[in-house]
Amino acid sequence: MRPRTLDELVGQSQLRSAGSPLRQLIEGDQSMSLLLWGPPGTGKTTIASIVSQQTQRRFVEVSAVAAGVKEVRAAIDAARSELARGGSETVLFVDEVHRFTKAQQDALLPGVENRWVTLVAATTENPFFSVISPLLSRSLLLRLESLTDDDIVAVVEQALVDERGLDGAFEIDEDAQAHLVRLAGGDARRVLTYLEAAAGAARSQGSATIDLGTAETAVDQAAVRYDRQGDQHYDVISAFIKSVRGSDVDASLHYLARMMEAGEDPRFIARRLVILASEDVGLADPTALTTAVAAAQAVQLIGMPEARLNLAQATIALAVAPKSNAVTTAIDAATADVRAGKIGNVPPHLRDAHYAGSKKIGHGATYTYSHDEPFGIAEQQYAPDVIEDAAYYRPTALGAEAAIKDRWERVRKIIRGK
């Protein structure tokens, strides 16, 4: 079912539009290297294949997982020899190029610079961090967006009727299709795999219709009423956050399970917990942010389904933690003053005094080094005059913030001499 032309490609309208660099490359038959950056299942390999087919070039694929410098150089040498014999140009597709070392990426440069190959490199990682600058500067960077549910529906509908797919042999119920689309999570390859499995299950039952039960059996996943891009998505995540904020562990776990079973992106859930740790728990439990960040890292390292345990632990920890929104109100109050124009000059004794001549203009001259003072706290002005009496952080007496409140009140009096 891989698209054979750019017009058959699903999604990526920004790349398929008239006059776009990709369309110019294909229709103008130009020799230009591409760097495709996007999530799995969005069409990176497909675009490389289209470039090859529509421009009548040879297609050679190298996987960064298995290939080394030797294999890369061999592919480029073969392409160079083909050109020398008057043969066709070569599209060299390098999948997961971010897995290549610097030396392996360097090996690609001669082929790109001398136009011996049209390089199409694909990556799911940020290329500005994972691809060497010389290769990045010699390639046209194209950003692929995640496919929407409508895009995935289009993939399913095409696969049902296309001769390369199910060729009209099966029909699919609306709820079964919605189930497969939801579980695919924007990955076209995944939904085709699920559809093929569901069709196989229906065939074994002697049926030409794929219903919800058949789809569930085929992919071993119960259907949950949940629209990842609709009201249910926002309603459930809102209920989840409010349940954790409200310290109801059971309700929090219910909404967490509901999202995970529906195929919600676990990274989205983890990000919300990291935000909540500072927004609603704050310093009432200083370990909350550490716990949430650790869960987010675990999701990246482990992935589902095991990472459900990490998300559950973080959810329980944040739900039972004492709550404080003092961090939120503090930064909001400080931001409001800055936006209102209450900026003010930095007090002279706090200004940079490391460069020659700074002391002559009074920078740092009267600065008191805190560690030389009793309790490590010096009485001096830190804030600009315009906000000298501001009190942004107002800690609560809840949880660990109670001790912070007592200390901050004493420290504030020493600093300001009041």
XYZ file of C-alpha atoms in Angstrom:
418
model
C 0.000 0.000 0.000
C 2.993 2.326 -0.141
C 2.055 5.416 -2.211
C 3.641 5.397 -5.649
C 3.267 9.106 -6.415
C 3.298 12.324 -4.426
C -0.440 12.734 -5.052
C -1.127 9.367 -3.377
C 0.773 10.426 -0.253
C -1.579 10.908 2.700
C -1.074 13.975 4.895
C 1.925 16.326 4.634
C -0.045 18.875 2.596
C 2.725 21.430 3.194
C 5.125 19.190 1.259
C 2.721 18.246 -1.544
C 1.463 21.718 -2.441
C 2.232 23.231 -5.835
C 5.622 24.879 -5.910
C 6.822 23.166 -2.732
C 10.516 22.165 -2.674
C 9.637 18.460 -2.694
C 7.347 18.780 -5.710
C 9.957 20.843 -7.533
C 12.564 18.198 -6.755
C 10.403 15.382 -8.113
C 8.739 17.085 -11.065
C 11.812 19.114 -11.993
C 14.028 16.030 -11.666
C 16.634 18.030 -9.773
C 19.530 16.478 -7.902
C 19.140 17.606 -4.321
C 19.658 15.805 -1.015
C 16.834 15.669 1.515
C 16.715 15.316 5.274
C 13.297 14.113 6.425
C 12.454 14.734 10.062
C 9.264 13.433 11.631
C 7.566 10.823 13.843
C 7.374 7.129 12.840
C 4.825 6.159 10.208
C 4.471 9.614 8.649
C 5.922 8.797 5.216
C 9.690 9.293 5.338
C 10.567 6.021 3.579
C 7.642 6.541 1.213
C 8.924 9.954 0.119
C 12.353 8.450 -0.613
C 10.695 5.750 -2.732
C 8.594 8.334 -4.589
C 11.687 10.420 -5.357
C 13.296 7.310 -6.817
C 10.304 6.086 -8.840
C 9.089 9.390 -10.221
C 12.557 10.520 -11.254
C 13.628 7.140 -12.671
C 16.572 6.818 -10.294
C 18.015 3.674 -8.737
C 16.923 3.168 -5.126
C 19.444 1.913 -2.584
C 18.531 1.673 1.098
C 21.026 1.632 3.966
C 19.905 1.185 7.561
C 21.870 3.105 10.155
C 21.103 0.305 12.612
C 23.111 -2.323 10.696
C 25.413 -0.468 8.279
C 28.872 0.945 8.973
C 31.302 3.202 7.151
C 32.271 0.329 4.838
C 28.700 -0.230 3.657
C 28.108 3.499 3.166
C 31.249 3.923 1.059
C 30.409 0.812 -0.966
C 26.951 2.198 -1.803
C 28.423 5.558 -2.856
C 31.172 3.905 -4.927
C 28.567 1.782 -6.714
C 26.510 4.887 -7.478
C 29.608 6.665 -8.790
C 30.449 3.704 -11.044
C 26.891 3.628 -12.361
C 27.133 7.303 -13.343
C 30.534 6.732 -14.979
C 28.988 4.033 -17.195
C 26.264 6.461 -18.240
C 23.669 4.760 -16.078
C 20.943 6.295 -13.947
C 21.470 8.368 -10.830
C 21.027 6.757 -7.419
C 18.787 7.684 -4.518
C 20.591 6.604 -1.358
C 18.081 6.273 1.457
C 19.539 6.217 4.957
C 16.953 5.309 7.570
C 17.469 6.475 11.173
C 20.487 8.577 10.204
C 20.674 9.893 13.783
C 22.060 6.490 14.770
C 25.132 7.042 12.598
C 28.294 8.183 14.356
C 30.066 11.344 13.213
C 32.517 9.225 11.199
C 29.679 7.381 9.462
C 27.924 10.650 8.640
C 31.227 12.076 7.352
C 31.400 9.133 4.920
C 28.213 10.422 3.251
C 29.666 13.853 2.457
C 31.695 13.013 -0.708
C 28.659 11.436 -2.353
C 26.486 14.430 -1.484
C 29.038 17.108 -2.385
C 29.893 15.556 -5.754
C 26.265 14.702 -6.587
C 27.126 11.025 -6.972
C 23.960 10.235 -5.026
C 20.737 11.954 -4.130
C 20.758 11.411 -0.411
C 17.436 11.030 1.379
C 18.079 10.648 5.093
C 15.302 10.035 7.605
C 15.332 10.742 11.326
C 12.883 10.842 14.196
C 15.331 12.907 16.288
C 15.987 16.644 16.096
C 18.560 16.873 13.260
C 20.092 20.027 14.690
C 21.380 17.845 17.525
C 21.804 14.475 15.810
C 23.133 15.302 12.324
C 26.550 16.862 11.650
C 26.506 20.467 10.417
C 28.211 19.822 7.024
C 25.563 17.260 6.110
C 22.749 19.422 7.444
C 23.895 22.442 5.446
C 24.072 20.404 2.202
C 20.571 18.970 2.542
C 17.076 20.364 2.250
C 15.396 19.837 5.637
C 11.740 18.810 5.396
C 9.652 18.535 8.562
C 6.930 15.874 8.469
C 3.929 16.345 10.744
C 2.094 13.594 12.605
C -0.827 12.228 10.635
C -4.270 13.243 11.860
C -7.059 10.779 12.524
C -8.654 11.905 9.240
C -5.422 11.024 7.433
C -5.402 7.570 9.027
C -9.049 7.066 8.035
C -8.056 7.842 4.454
C -5.314 5.186 4.644
C -7.815 2.597 5.905
C -10.435 3.441 3.292
C -7.893 3.228 0.497
C -6.520 -0.103 1.770
C -10.034 -1.584 1.819
C -10.556 -1.072 -1.918
C -7.067 -0.995 -3.454
C -5.961 -4.092 -5.348
C -2.726 -4.046 -3.380
C -4.725 -4.103 -0.163
C -7.957 -5.933 0.605
C -9.346 -5.293 -2.894
C -12.952 -4.818 -1.752
C -13.131 -8.234 -0.080
C -14.050 -6.765 3.322
C -16.169 -4.034 4.805
C -15.492 -2.461 8.197
C -17.992 -1.167 10.728
C -17.650 2.464 11.736
C -16.871 1.703 15.382
C -14.290 -0.927 14.395
C -12.592 1.540 12.070
C -12.587 4.215 14.778
C -11.012 1.693 17.150
C -8.165 0.872 14.757
C -7.590 4.533 13.937
C -7.437 5.440 17.612
C -4.939 2.690 18.411
C -2.739 3.631 15.447
C -1.835 6.920 17.106
C -1.118 8.688 13.806
C 1.090 5.881 12.441
C 0.013 4.754 8.952
C 2.072 1.549 9.051
C 0.542 0.580 12.369
C -3.045 1.014 11.203
C -2.336 -1.086 8.088
C -0.884 -3.816 10.305
C -3.980 -3.709 12.522
C -6.312 -3.720 9.509
C -4.551 -6.743 8.000
C -4.794 -8.604 11.315
C -8.480 -7.726 11.668
C -9.184 -8.870 8.101
C -7.404 -12.152 8.828
C -9.524 -12.640 11.928
C -12.722 -11.938 9.975
C -11.666 -14.356 7.228
C -11.055 -17.127 9.762
C -14.608 -16.565 11.037
C -16.006 -16.761 7.510
C -17.151 -13.158 7.609
C -16.631 -10.342 5.099
C -17.305 -7.682 7.716
C -14.810 -6.442 10.284
C -16.807 -5.549 13.377
C -15.607 -4.091 16.675
C -15.295 -7.472 18.370
C -13.164 -8.823 15.539
C -10.954 -5.730 15.579
C -10.511 -5.986 19.345
C -9.599 -9.648 19.130
C -7.146 -9.046 16.314
C -5.166 -6.347 18.081
C -5.833 -7.577 21.633
C -6.954 -4.168 22.866
C -10.297 -3.270 24.385
C -12.116 -0.334 22.854
C -12.447 2.706 25.067
C -14.721 5.581 24.166
C -12.173 8.309 23.786
C -11.459 10.723 20.929
C -7.782 11.688 21.010
C -8.461 14.935 19.167
C -12.006 15.735 20.293
C -13.959 16.665 23.391
C -13.248 13.362 25.140
C -9.503 14.029 24.922
C -9.813 17.399 26.634
C -12.501 16.287 29.074
C -10.569 13.252 30.310
C -7.203 14.999 30.686
C -8.984 17.859 32.476
C -10.665 15.389 34.842
C -7.317 13.657 35.388
C -5.527 16.878 36.352
C -8.363 18.055 38.590
C -8.539 14.666 40.332
C -4.806 14.703 41.095
C -5.073 18.326 42.244
C -8.033 17.330 44.391
C -6.031 14.446 45.969
C -8.456 11.721 44.830
C -6.079 8.859 44.024
C -8.738 6.426 42.804
C -10.324 8.884 40.384
C -6.870 9.896 39.158
C -5.953 6.286 38.424
C -9.278 5.732 36.646
C -8.646 8.578 34.204
C -5.012 7.524 33.775
C -6.078 3.970 32.874
C -8.758 5.329 30.572
C -6.223 7.388 28.633
C -3.646 4.617 28.420
C -6.157 2.006 27.280
C -7.377 4.388 24.586
C -3.853 4.740 23.205
C -3.137 8.265 24.439
C 0.476 9.340 23.947
C 2.158 8.520 27.303
C 4.548 11.434 26.777
C 1.566 13.794 26.802
C 0.414 12.385 30.141
C 3.948 12.625 31.562
C 4.274 16.263 30.479
C 1.023 17.125 32.234
C 2.280 15.512 35.453
C 5.531 17.496 35.290
C 3.541 20.722 34.945
C 1.187 19.738 37.756
C 4.106 18.981 40.091
C 5.068 22.660 40.104
C 1.649 24.186 39.478
C -0.359 22.388 42.163
C 2.123 20.744 44.551
C 5.123 23.032 44.449
C 7.215 23.210 47.603
C 4.538 21.597 49.737
C 6.361 18.435 48.592
C 9.732 19.328 46.982
C 10.105 15.736 45.718
C 7.003 15.988 43.506
C 8.820 17.564 40.576
C 11.660 15.045 40.837
C 9.137 12.199 40.779
C 7.263 13.604 37.780
C 10.429 14.264 35.773
C 11.709 10.765 36.569
C 8.431 9.305 35.282
C 8.716 11.349 32.082
C 12.267 10.090 31.546
C 11.153 6.527 32.244
C 8.474 6.835 29.558
C 11.173 7.832 27.062
C 13.583 5.077 28.130
C 11.168 2.186 28.574
C 8.047 2.908 26.568
C 4.658 1.297 26.893
C 3.265 -0.918 28.269
C 5.813 -1.098 31.125
C 5.929 2.693 31.546
C 2.324 2.553 32.778
C 3.797 1.617 36.154
C 5.967 4.730 36.209
C 3.023 6.934 35.260
C 0.857 5.282 37.907
C 3.515 5.792 40.599
C 3.895 9.461 39.715
C 0.113 9.922 39.617
C -0.332 8.379 43.077
C 2.593 10.346 44.531
C 1.262 13.659 43.249
C -2.317 12.881 44.266
C -1.426 12.078 47.892
C 1.084 14.943 48.179
C 0.134 18.099 50.088
C -0.879 20.833 47.671
C 0.260 24.419 47.199
C -0.114 26.811 44.270
C 2.275 29.351 45.815
C 4.839 28.763 43.051
C 2.204 29.516 40.407
C 0.930 32.667 42.070
C 4.495 33.879 42.739
C 5.697 33.723 39.140
C 2.357 35.077 37.872
C 2.638 38.085 40.176
C 6.262 38.741 39.195
C 5.381 38.419 35.499
C 2.454 40.826 35.885
C 4.759 43.489 37.351
C 7.315 43.049 34.577
C 4.617 43.334 31.909
C 3.289 46.428 33.658
C 6.668 48.110 33.150
C 8.000 47.710 36.689
C 11.531 46.945 35.552
C 13.898 49.333 37.303
C 17.681 49.423 37.277
C 19.784 46.711 38.846
C 21.216 48.138 42.124
C 24.858 49.265 41.564
C 26.306 46.901 44.170
C 24.822 43.894 42.317
C 26.168 44.799 38.882
C 28.977 42.900 37.162
C 32.329 43.877 38.685
C 34.636 41.445 36.888
C 35.845 43.662 34.043
C 38.528 46.354 34.249
C 37.227 49.718 35.391
C 33.954 48.404 36.764
C 34.760 49.407 40.332
C 35.528 52.978 39.214
C 31.921 53.411 38.170
C 30.613 51.904 41.376
C 29.780 48.395 40.201
C 29.903 45.976 43.110
C 31.695 48.446 45.361
C 29.349 48.048 48.331
C 28.314 44.445 47.705
C 28.241 42.300 50.837
C 29.296 38.669 50.335
C 26.522 36.590 51.915
C 28.822 33.814 53.150
C 30.728 36.299 55.328
C 27.589 37.196 57.291
C 25.896 35.391 60.189
C 23.611 32.604 58.962
C 24.979 33.197 55.439
C 22.474 36.002 54.858
C 23.393 39.665 54.240
C 21.170 42.670 54.819
C 21.173 44.511 51.502
C 18.867 45.470 48.637
C 18.553 42.930 45.838
C 15.418 44.064 43.992
C 15.187 47.232 41.868
C 13.713 50.239 43.707
C 10.409 49.962 41.842
C 9.619 46.577 43.391
C 11.626 46.858 46.609
C 8.622 45.981 48.764
C 7.154 43.313 46.474
C 6.123 40.035 48.094
C 5.557 37.560 45.272
C 6.155 34.268 47.030
C 3.599 33.675 49.753
C 4.190 30.117 51.002
C 1.374 28.160 52.587
C 1.519 26.258 55.865
C 0.833 22.950 54.100
C 3.245 20.030 54.016
C 6.939 20.789 53.712
C 6.114 24.357 52.710
C 5.242 25.126 56.333
C 8.925 24.927 57.277
C 9.841 26.935 54.176
C 7.286 29.565 55.204
C 8.831 29.981 58.640
C 12.365 30.215 57.222
C 11.442 32.609 54.422
C 9.712 34.981 56.830
C 12.841 35.111 59.024
C 15.200 35.439 56.063
C 13.109 38.179 54.464
C 13.291 40.270 57.638
C 17.091 39.937 57.757
C 17.572 40.817 54.086
C 15.324 43.849 54.167
C 16.101 44.901 57.722
C 12.425 45.034 58.553
